[in-house]
Each structure stands twice: as structure tokens, then as C-alpha cells.
PDB file of C-alpha atoms in Angstrom:
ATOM      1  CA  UNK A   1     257.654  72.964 135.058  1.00  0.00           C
ATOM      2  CA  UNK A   2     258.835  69.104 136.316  1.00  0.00           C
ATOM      3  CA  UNK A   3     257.945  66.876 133.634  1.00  0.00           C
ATOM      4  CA  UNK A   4     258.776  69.012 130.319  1.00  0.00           C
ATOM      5  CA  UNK A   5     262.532  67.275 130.647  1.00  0.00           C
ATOM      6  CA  UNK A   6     263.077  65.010 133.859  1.00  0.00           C
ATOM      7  CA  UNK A   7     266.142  64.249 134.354  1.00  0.00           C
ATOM      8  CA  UNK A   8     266.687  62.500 137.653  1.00  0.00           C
ATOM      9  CA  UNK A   9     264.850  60.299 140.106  1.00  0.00           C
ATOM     10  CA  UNK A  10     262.427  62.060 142.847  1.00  0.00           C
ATOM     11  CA  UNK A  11     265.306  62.163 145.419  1.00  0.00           C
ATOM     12  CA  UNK A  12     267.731  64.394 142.796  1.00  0.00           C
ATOM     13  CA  UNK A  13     267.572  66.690 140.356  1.00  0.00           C
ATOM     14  CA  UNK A  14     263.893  66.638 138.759  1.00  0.00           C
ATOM     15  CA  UNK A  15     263.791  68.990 135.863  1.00  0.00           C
ATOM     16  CA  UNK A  16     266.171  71.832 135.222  1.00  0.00           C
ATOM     17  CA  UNK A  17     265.480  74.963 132.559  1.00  0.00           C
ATOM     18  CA  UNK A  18     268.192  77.368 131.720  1.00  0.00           C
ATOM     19  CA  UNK A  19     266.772  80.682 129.238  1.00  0.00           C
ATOM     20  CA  UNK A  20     270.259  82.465 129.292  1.00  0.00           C
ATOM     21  CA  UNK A  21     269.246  84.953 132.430  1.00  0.00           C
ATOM     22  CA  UNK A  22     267.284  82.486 134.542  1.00  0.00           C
ATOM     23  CA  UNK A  23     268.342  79.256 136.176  1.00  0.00           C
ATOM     24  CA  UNK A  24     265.301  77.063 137.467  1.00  0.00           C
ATOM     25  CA  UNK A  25     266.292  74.017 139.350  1.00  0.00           C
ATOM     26  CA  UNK A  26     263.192  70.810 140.176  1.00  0.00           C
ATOM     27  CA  UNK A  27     264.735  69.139 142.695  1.00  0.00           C
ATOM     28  CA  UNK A  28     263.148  66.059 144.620  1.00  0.00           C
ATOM     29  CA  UNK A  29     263.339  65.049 148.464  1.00  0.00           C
ATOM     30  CA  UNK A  30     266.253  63.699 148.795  1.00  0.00           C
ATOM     31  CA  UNK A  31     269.648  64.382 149.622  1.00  0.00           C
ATOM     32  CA  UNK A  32     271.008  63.496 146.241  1.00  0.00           C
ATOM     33  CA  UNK A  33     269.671  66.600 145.486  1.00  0.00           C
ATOM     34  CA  UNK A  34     272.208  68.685 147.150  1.00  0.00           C
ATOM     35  CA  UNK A  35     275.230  67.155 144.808  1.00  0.00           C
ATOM     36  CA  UNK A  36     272.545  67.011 141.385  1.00  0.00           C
ATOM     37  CA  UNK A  37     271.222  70.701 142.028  1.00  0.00           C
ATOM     38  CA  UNK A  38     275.591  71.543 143.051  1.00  0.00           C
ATOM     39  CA  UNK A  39     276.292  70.343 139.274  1.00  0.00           C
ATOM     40  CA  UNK A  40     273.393  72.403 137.810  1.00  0.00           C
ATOM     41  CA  UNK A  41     274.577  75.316 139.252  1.00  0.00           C
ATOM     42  CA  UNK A  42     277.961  74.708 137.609  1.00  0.00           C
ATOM     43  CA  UNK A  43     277.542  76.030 134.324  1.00  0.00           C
ATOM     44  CA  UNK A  44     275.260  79.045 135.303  1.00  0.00           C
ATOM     45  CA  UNK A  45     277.814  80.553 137.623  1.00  0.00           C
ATOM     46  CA  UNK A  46     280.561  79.733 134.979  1.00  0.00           C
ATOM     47  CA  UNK A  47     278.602  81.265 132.432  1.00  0.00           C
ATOM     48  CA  UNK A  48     278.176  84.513 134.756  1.00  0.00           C
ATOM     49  CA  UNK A  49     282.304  83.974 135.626  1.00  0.00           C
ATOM     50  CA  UNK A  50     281.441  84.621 139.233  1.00  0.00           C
ATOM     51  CA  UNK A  51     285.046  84.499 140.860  1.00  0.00           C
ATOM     52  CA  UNK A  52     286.160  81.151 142.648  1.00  0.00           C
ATOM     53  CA  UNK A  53     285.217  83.176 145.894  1.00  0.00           C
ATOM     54  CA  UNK A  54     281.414  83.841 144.915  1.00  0.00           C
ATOM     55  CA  UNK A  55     281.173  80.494 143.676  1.00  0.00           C
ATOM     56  CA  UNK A  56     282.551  78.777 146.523  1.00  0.00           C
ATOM     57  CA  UNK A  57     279.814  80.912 148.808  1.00  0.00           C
ATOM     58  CA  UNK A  58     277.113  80.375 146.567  1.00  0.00           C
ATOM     59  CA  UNK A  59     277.500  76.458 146.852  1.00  0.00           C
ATOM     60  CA  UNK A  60     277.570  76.790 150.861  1.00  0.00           C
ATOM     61  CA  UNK A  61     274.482  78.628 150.462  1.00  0.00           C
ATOM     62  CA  UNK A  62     272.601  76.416 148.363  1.00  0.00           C
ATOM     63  CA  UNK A  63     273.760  72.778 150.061  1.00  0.00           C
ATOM     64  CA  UNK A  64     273.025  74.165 153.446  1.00  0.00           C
ATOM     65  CA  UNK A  65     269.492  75.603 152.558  1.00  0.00           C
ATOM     66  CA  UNK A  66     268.675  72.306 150.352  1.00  0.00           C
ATOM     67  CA  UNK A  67     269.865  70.103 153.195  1.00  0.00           C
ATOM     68  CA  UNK A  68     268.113  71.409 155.958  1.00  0.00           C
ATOM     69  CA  UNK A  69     264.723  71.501 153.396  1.00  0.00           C
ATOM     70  CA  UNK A  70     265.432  67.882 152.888  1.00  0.00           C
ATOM     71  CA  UNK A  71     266.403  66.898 156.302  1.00  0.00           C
ATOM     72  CA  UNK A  72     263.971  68.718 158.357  1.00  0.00           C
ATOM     73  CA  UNK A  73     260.734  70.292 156.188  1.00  0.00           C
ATOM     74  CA  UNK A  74     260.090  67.271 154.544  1.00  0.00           C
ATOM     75  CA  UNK A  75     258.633  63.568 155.239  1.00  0.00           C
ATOM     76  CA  UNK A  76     260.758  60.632 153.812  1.00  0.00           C
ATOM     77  CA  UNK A  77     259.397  59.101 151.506  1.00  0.00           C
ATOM     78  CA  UNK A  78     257.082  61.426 149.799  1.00  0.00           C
ATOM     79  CA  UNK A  79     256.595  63.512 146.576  1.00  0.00           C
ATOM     80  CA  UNK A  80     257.663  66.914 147.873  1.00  0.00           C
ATOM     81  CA  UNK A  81     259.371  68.698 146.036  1.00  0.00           C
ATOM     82  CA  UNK A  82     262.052  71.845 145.991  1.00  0.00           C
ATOM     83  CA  UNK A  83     261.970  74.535 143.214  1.00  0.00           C
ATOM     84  CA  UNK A  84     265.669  76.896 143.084  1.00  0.00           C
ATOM     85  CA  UNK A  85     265.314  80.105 141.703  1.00  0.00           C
ATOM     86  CA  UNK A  86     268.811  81.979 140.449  1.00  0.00           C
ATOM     87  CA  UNK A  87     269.319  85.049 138.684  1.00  0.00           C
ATOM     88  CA  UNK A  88     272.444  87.544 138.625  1.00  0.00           C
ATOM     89  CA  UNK A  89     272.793  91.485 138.624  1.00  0.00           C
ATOM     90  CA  UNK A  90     276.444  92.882 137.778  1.00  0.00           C
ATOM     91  CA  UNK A  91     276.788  93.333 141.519  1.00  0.00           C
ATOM     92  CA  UNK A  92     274.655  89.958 142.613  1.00  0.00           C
ATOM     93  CA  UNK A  93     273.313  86.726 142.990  1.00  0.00           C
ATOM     94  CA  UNK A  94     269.975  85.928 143.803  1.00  0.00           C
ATOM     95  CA  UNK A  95     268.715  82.451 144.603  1.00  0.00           C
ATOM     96  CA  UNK A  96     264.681  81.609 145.911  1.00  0.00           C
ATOM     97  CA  UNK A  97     264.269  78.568 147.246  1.00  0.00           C
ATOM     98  CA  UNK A  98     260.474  77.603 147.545  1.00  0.00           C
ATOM     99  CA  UNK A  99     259.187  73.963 149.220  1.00  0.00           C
ATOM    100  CA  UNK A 100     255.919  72.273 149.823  1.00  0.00           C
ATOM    101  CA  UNK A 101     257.178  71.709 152.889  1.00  0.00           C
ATOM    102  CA  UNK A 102     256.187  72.017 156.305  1.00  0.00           C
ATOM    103  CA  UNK A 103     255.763  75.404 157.363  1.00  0.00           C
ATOM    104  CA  UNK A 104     259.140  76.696 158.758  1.00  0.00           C
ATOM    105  CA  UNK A 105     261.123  80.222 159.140  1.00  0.00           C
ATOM    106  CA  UNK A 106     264.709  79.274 159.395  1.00  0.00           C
ATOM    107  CA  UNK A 107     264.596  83.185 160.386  1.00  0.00           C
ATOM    108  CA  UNK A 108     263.053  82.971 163.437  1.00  0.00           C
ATOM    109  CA  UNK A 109     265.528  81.143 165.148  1.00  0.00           C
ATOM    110  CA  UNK A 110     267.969  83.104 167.156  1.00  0.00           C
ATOM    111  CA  UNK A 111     270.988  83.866 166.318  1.00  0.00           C
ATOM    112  CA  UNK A 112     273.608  82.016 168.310  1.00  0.00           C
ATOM    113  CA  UNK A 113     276.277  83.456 170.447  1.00  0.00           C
ATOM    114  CA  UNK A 114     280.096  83.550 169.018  1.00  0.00           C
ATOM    115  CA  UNK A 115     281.829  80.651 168.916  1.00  0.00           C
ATOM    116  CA  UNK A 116     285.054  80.725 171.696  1.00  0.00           C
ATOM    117  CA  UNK A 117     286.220  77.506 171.741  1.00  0.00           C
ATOM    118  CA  UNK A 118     286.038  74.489 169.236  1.00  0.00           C
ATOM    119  CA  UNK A 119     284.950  72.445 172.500  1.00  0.00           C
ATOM    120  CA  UNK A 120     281.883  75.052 172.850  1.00  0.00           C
ATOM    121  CA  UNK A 121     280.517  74.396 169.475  1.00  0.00           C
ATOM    122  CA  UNK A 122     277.598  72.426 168.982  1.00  0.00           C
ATOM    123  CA  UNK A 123     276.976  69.944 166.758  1.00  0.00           C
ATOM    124  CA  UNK A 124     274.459  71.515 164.449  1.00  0.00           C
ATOM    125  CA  UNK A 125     272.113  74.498 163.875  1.00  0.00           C
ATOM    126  CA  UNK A 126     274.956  76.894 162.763  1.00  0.00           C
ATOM    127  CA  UNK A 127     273.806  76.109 158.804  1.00  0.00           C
ATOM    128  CA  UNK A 128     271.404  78.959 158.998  1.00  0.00           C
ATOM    129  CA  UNK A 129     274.085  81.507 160.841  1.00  0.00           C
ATOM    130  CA  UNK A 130     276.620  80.519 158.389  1.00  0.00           C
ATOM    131  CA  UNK A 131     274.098  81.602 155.555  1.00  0.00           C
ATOM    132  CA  UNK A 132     273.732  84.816 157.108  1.00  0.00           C
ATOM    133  CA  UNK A 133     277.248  85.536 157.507  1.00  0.00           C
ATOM    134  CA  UNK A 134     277.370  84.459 153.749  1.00  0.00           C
ATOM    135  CA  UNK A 135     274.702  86.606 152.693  1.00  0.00           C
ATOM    136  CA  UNK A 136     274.327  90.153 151.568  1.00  0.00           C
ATOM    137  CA  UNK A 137     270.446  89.838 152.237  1.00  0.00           C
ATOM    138  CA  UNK A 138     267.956  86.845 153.595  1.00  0.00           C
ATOM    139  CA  UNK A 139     264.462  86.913 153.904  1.00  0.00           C
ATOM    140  CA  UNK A 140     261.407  84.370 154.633  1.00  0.00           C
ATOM    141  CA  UNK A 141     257.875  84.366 153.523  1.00  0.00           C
ATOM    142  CA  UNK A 142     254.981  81.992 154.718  1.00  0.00           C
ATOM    143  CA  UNK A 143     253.201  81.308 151.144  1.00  0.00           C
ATOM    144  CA  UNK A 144     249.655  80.583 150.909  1.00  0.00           C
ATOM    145  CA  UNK A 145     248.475  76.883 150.783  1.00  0.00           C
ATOM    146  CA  UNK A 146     246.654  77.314 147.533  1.00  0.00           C
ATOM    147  CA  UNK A 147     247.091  74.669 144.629  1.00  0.00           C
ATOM    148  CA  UNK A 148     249.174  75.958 141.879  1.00  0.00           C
ATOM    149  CA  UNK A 149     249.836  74.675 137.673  1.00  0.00           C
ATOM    150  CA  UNK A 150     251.247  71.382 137.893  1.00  0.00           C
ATOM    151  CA  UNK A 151     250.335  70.434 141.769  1.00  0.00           C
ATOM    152  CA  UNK A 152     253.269  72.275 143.082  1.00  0.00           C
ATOM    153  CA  UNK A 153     252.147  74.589 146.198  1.00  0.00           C
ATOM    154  CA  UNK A 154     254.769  75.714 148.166  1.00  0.00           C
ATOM    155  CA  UNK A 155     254.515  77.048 151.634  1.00  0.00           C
ATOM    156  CA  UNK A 156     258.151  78.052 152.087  1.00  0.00           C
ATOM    157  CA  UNK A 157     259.893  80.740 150.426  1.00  0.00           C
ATOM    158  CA  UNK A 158     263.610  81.539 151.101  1.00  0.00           C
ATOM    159  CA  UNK A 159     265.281  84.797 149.411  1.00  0.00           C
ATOM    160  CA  UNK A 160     269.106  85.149 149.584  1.00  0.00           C
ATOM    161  CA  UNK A 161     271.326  87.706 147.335  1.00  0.00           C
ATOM    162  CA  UNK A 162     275.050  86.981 147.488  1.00  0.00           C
ATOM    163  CA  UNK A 163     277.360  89.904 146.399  1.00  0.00           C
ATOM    164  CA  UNK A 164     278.912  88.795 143.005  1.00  0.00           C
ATOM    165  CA  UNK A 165     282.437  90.377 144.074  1.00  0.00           C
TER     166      UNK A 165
END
């Protein structure tokens, strides 16, 4: 829980507990908490000696979900915060990202068409189709609004298991 060992501001990397199987990550709204929560990561995926491939995926993952959390669930400014789940299987990678932000399935959206030209590509809202691609699986869940220990209630959940080969 935030608070047992801060150690960033609120718009980084909050609190951060590693028991050997589980990697929880507090981070704060901000975008310095792409790079802080990046660096966290760092030792649990060399610790699991995820190739350079996995690695590389898992970081897309993670700065694109964080980012768009930051940029677009959250109001500047404020105490919101964003709690990263990981864990690893032999064959996987599992990260939960949870907010107490607004209410949002990145799911929902649809998927858009292929890409034919580098003049047809927009200029944004592929983060959440590149996850996908990334992604062995992805799901969303609309939490409760119910207050939880330590006055973190998150309304966001975001499941995403990477194959570890």
C-alpha cells in the first residue's frame, strides 16, 4: 500500500513492493510515471530473464496503457492514482492495471482499419490496437465505486498477458 515506502512525487513512481513472485507498482498522475514505473519494471523482467523481445513488448504495453490513463482518465492536478499489477507463468506475463479514474473501456473502441499508406495514418488512437497486436489476451472490467484500505477505489481495471517467448 502507498505510504509503507514512497519513493517519488505524486506525478511518478509512488510506492513500489517486490515479494520475489509479485511486482506491485504506486504510480501517481503524471507522466513521469511512464519512465519511473519503465525503471521498476527493469529488474523484475531481468530477474524473470524474459528475452530482449518480451521485454521490449512488455514496455510498449505498459507506457502506452499508463499514458493514455494519465493523459485521458485522469484530471490534472489531482491525487489519482495508478496501481500495476505483474506476475509471470513459464509461458507468460501478466500485468493489471487498475485507476481511480474516470470510467473508460479502452475495449470498446473499434478496432481501426489496416494501415495502407503512412499518409493514411492518423495521428493517434492506434495505442490501444498496438496493445492488442502485442497481446496474447486483453480484457476490461468496470469496478465498483466502493471505498477501499487506504482511500484507493479504482473504477478501471485493465488485464493483459504477454507470451514470455
Amino acid at each position: 500500500m502507498p505510504g509503507d515506502g514512497e519513493v517519488g512525487s505524486a506525478g511518478g513512481l509512488l510506492d513500489v513492493v517486490d515479494d520475489g513472485s509479485t511486482l506491485h507498482l504506486w504510480l501517481g498522475n503524471g507522466l513521469p510515471s511512464i519512465e519511473a514505473g519503465r525503471q521498476a519494471l527493469a529488474p523484475f523482467c531481468a530477474r524473470l530473464a524474459l528475452p530482449p523481445r518480451v521485454v521490449n513488448r512488455l514496455e510498449v504495453v505498459f507506457e502506452e496503457i499508463v499514458s493514455n490513463i494519465v493523459r485521458h482518465g485522469f484530471v490534472s492536478g489531482s491525487a489519482q492514482r495508478i496501481r500495476v499489477t505483474a506476475s509471470a507463468t513459464p509461458a507468460a506475463v501478466h500485468l493489471r492495471f487498475e485507476d481511480d479514474g474516470m470510467p473508460f473501456d479502452p475495449l470498446a473502441r473499434a478496432v481501426p482499419p489496416p494501415l495502407h499508406t503512412l499518409a493514411d495514418a492518423p495521428l493517434g488512437g492506434l495505442g490501444i490496437a498496438l496493445v492488442r497486436k502485442l497481446a496474447a489476451s486483453i480484457s476490461y472490467t468496470a469496478l465498483a465505486e466502493t471505498h477501499r484500505p487506504g482511500g484507493f477505489a479504482p473504477v478501471n481495471r485493465l488485464e493483459i498477458t504477454l507470451s514470455s517467448a
